[in-house]
Short mmCIF file of C-alpha atoms in Angstrom, two decimals:
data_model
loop_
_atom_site.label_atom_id
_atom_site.label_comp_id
_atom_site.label_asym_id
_atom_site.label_seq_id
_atom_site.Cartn_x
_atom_site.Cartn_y
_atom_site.Cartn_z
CA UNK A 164 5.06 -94.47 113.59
CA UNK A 165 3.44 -95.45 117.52
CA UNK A 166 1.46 -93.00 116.77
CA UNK A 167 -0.44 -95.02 114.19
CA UNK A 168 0.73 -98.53 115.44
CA UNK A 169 0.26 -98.84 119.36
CA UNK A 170 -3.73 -97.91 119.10
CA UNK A 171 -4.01 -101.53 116.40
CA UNK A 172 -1.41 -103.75 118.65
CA UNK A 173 -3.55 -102.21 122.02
CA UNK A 174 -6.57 -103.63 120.36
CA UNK A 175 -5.22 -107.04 118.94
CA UNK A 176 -3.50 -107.38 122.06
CA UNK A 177 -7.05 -107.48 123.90
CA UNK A 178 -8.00 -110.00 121.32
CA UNK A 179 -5.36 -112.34 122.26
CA UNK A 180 -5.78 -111.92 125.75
CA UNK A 181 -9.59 -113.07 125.32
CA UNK A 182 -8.87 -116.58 123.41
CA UNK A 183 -6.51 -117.14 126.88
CA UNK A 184 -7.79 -115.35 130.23
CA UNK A 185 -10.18 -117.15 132.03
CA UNK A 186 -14.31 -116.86 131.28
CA UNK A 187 -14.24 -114.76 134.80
CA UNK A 188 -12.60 -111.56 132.69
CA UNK A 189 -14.76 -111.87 129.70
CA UNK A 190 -16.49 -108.67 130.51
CA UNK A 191 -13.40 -106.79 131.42
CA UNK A 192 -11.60 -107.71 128.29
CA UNK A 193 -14.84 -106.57 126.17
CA UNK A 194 -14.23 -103.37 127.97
CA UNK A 195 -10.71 -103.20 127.16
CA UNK A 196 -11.45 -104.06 123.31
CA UNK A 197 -12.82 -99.98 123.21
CA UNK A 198 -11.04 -98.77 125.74
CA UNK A 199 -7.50 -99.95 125.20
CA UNK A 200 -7.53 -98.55 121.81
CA UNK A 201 -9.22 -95.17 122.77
CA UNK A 202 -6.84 -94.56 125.50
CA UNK A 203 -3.93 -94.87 123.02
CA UNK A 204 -5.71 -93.02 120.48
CA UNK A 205 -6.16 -90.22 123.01
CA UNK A 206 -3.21 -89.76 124.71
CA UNK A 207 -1.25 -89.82 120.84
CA UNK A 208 -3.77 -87.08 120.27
CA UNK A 209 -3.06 -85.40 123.12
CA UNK A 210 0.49 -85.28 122.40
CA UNK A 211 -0.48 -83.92 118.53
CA UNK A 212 -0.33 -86.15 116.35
CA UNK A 213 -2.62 -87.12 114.21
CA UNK A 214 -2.73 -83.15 112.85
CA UNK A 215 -3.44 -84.60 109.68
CA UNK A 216 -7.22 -85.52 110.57
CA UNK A 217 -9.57 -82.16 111.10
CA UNK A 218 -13.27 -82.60 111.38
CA UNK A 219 -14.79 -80.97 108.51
CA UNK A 220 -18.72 -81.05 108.18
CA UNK A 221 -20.08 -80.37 104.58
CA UNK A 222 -22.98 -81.47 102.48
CA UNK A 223 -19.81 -84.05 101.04
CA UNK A 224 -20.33 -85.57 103.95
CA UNK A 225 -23.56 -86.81 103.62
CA UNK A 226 -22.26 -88.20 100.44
CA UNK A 227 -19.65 -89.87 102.40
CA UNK A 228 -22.35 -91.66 105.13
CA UNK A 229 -24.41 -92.46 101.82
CA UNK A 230 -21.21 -94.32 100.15
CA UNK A 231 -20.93 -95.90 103.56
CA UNK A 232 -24.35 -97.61 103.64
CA UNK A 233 -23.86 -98.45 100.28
CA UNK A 234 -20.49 -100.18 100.55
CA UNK A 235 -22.62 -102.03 103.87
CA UNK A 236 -25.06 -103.48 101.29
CA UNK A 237 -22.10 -104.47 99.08
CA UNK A 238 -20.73 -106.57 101.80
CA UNK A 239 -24.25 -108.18 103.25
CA UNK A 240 -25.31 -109.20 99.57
CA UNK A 241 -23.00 -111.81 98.81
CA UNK A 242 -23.69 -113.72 101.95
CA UNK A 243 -27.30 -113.01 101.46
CA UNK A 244 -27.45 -114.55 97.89
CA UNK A 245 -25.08 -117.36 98.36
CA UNK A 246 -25.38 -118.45 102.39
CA UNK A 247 -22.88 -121.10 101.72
CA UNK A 248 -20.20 -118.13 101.91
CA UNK A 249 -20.52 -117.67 105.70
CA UNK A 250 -18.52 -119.04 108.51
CA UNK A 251 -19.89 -122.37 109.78
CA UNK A 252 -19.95 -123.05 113.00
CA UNK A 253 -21.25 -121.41 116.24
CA UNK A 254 -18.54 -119.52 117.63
CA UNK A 255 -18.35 -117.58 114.17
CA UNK A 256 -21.07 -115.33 115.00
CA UNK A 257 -20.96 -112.79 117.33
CA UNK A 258 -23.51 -113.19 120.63
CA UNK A 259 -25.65 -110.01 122.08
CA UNK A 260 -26.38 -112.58 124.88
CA UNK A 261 -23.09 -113.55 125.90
CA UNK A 262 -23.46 -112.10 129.50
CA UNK A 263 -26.74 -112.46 129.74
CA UNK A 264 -30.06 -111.00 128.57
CA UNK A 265 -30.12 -108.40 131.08
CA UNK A 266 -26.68 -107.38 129.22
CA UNK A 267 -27.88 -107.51 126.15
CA UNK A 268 -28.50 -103.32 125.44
CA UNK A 269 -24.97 -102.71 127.02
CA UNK A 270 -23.45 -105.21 125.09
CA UNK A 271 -24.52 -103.75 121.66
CA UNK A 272 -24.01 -100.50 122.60
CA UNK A 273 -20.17 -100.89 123.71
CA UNK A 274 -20.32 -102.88 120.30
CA UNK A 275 -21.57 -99.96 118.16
CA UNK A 276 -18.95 -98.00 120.03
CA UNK A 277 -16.28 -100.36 119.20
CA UNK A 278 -17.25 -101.23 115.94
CA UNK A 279 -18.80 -98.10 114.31
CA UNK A 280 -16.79 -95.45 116.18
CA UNK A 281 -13.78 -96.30 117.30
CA UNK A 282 -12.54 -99.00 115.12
CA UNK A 283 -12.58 -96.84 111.65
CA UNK A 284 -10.82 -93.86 113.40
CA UNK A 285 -7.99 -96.11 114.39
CA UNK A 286 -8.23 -98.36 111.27
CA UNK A 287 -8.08 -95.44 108.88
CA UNK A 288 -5.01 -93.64 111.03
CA UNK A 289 -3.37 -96.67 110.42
CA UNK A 290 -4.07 -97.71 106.82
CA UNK A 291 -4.75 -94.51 104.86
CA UNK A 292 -2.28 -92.35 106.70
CA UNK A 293 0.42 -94.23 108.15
CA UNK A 294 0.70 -97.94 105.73
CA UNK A 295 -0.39 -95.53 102.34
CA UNK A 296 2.63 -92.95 102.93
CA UNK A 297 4.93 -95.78 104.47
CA UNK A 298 5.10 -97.94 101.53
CA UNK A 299 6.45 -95.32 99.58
CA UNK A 300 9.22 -94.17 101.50
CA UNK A 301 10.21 -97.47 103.83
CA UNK A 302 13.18 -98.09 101.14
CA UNK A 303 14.63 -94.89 101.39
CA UNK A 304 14.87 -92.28 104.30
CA UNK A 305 12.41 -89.67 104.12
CA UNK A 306 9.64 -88.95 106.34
CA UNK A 307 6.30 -90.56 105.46
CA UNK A 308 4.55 -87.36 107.38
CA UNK A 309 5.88 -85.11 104.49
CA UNK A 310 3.95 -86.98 102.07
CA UNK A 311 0.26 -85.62 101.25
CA UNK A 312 -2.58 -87.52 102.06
CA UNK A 313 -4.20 -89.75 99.26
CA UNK A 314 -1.33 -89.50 97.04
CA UNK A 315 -1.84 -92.32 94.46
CA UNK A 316 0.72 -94.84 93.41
CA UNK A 317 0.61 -98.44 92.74
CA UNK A 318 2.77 -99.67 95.20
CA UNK A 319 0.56 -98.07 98.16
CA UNK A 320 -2.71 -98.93 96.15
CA UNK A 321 -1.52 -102.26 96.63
CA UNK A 322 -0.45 -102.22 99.84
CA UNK A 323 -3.52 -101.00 101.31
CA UNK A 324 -5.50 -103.36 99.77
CA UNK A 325 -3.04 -106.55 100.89
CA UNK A 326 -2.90 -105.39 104.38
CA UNK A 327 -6.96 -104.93 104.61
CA UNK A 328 -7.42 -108.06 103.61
CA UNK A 329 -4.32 -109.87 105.56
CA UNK A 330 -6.00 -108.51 108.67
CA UNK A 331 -9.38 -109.84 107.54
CA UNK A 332 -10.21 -113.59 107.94
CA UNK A 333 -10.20 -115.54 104.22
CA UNK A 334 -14.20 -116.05 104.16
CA UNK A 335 -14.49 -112.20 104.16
CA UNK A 336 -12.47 -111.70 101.31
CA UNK A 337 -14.91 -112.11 99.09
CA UNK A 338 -16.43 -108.42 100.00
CA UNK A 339 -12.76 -106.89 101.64
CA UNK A 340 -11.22 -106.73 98.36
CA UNK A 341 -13.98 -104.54 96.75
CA UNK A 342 -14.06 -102.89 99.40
CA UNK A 343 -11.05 -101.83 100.14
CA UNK A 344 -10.35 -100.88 96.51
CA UNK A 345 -13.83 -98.41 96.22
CA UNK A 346 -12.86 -96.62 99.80
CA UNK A 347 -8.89 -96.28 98.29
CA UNK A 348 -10.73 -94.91 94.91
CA UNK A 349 -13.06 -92.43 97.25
CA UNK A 350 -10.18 -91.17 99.48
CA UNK A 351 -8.04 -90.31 96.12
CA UNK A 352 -11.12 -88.34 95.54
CA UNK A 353 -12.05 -86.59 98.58
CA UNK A 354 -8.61 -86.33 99.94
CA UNK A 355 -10.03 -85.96 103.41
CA UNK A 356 -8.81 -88.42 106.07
CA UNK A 357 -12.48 -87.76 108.26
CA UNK A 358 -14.68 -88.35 104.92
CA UNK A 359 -12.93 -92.13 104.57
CA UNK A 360 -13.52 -91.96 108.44
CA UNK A 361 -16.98 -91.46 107.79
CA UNK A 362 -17.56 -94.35 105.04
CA UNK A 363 -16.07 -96.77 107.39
CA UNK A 364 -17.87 -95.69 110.04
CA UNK A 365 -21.43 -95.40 108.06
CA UNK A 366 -20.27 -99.31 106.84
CA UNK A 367 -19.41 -100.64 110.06
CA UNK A 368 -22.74 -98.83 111.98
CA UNK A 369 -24.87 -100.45 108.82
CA UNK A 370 -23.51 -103.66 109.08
CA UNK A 371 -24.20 -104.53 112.76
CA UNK A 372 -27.87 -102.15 112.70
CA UNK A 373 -28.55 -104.96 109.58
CA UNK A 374 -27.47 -107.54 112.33
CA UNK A 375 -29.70 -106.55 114.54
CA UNK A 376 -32.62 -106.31 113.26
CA UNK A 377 -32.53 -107.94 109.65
CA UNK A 378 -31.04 -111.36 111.18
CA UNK A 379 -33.61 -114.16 110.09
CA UNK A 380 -35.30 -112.71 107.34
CA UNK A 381 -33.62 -114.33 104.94
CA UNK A 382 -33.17 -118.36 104.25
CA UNK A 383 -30.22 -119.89 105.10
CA UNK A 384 -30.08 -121.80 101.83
CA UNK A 385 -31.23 -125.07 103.52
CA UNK A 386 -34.59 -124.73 105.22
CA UNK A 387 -33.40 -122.02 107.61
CA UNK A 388 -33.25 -118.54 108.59
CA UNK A 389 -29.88 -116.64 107.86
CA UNK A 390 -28.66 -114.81 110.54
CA UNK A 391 -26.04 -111.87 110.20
CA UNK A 392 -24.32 -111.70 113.45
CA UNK A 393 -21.36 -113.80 111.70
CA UNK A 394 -20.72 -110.18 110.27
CA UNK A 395 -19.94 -107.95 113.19
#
């Protein structure tokens, strides 16, 4: 189980520590956000675990980095249509400047790091292999490991698709729930814990390249330009 778990509570725990340390450690703590999680990540691998994930290259996985981008216009589109469904407020939306224009480059790319890279690998270790498999064997005593990958039942389906969204915030819902139920419906089919790797990472990498460069181009609803960096 730490296998799957420390990497998420090394990551969250960096989150908490930012809403509390003083503005001095911002930058350090933005570090932290990729590296806690990629230390934990590495070491478990390390140690082998994680056997179940193998990189596997095939033409599938250009379908997988194509269901990806689409899923990313899934979740843009609402907020697009209806602006009304975003956040309010200014601390909502994540800030490129936040250290400073001359930080600006760094910043993203530590964010496309975090966001597109490291945060499905550790997301999907934790969801599809470890929470999928665990909710059908916490009530009894067998091992979760000796369960195959995208095995389909109910309870699981269900599970997966309450805990994505219980560690999403409510305005997001809107797009987390179909979301999480197409990627569950694409890892039953490809049965290949890299391919839902892949979708999450071709979402997440869409979803902040749309930040970036298709903020204001369209209206906010009420006179304004909408910008996306509430989404990453």
């Amino acid at each position: 189980m730490l296998p799957y778990v420390v990497p998420m509570l090394a990551f969250l725990l960096v989150l908490q520590l930012e809403g509390v340390a003083p503005a001095d450690f911002a930058l350090l703590l933005y570090v932290l956000r990729v590296v806690a999680p990629v230390g934990a990540l590495a070491y478990f691998w390390s140690q082998g675990c994680y056997r179940e994930l193998r990189l596997k290259l095939s033409w599938m996985t250009v379908s997988d980095l194509l269901v990806g981008v689409a899923l990313a216009a899934m979740w843009i589109l609402p907020y697009v249509l209806f602006p009304q469904l975003r956040p309010s407020g200014a601390d909502a939306e994540f800030d490129p400047t936040m250290f400073g224009v001359a930080w600006v480059s760094w910043v993203l790319a530590l964010r496309m790091i975090g966001y597109a890279m490291v945060t499905p690998v550790m997301e999907e270790l934790f969801m599809r292999s470890f929470v999928m498999r665990y909710a059908d064997v916490y009530d009894g005593d067998q091992d979760f490991r000796k369960l195959p990958l995208a095995r389909f039942t109910w309870r699981s389906f269900i599970v997966v698709v309450v805990v994505f969204m219980g560690t999403h915030m409510m305005w997001e819902w809107w797009v987390m729930l179909p979301w999480a139920v197409l990627t569950n419906l694409w890892f039953y089919y490809r049965k290949d814990l890299f391919a839902i790797i892949v979708v999450h990472a071709a979402t997440n990498a869409s979803i902040l390249l749309a930040a970036i460069f298709a903020s204001d181009l369209f209206s906010d609803g009420v006179g304004g330009k909408l910008s996306l960096w509430f989404l990453v």
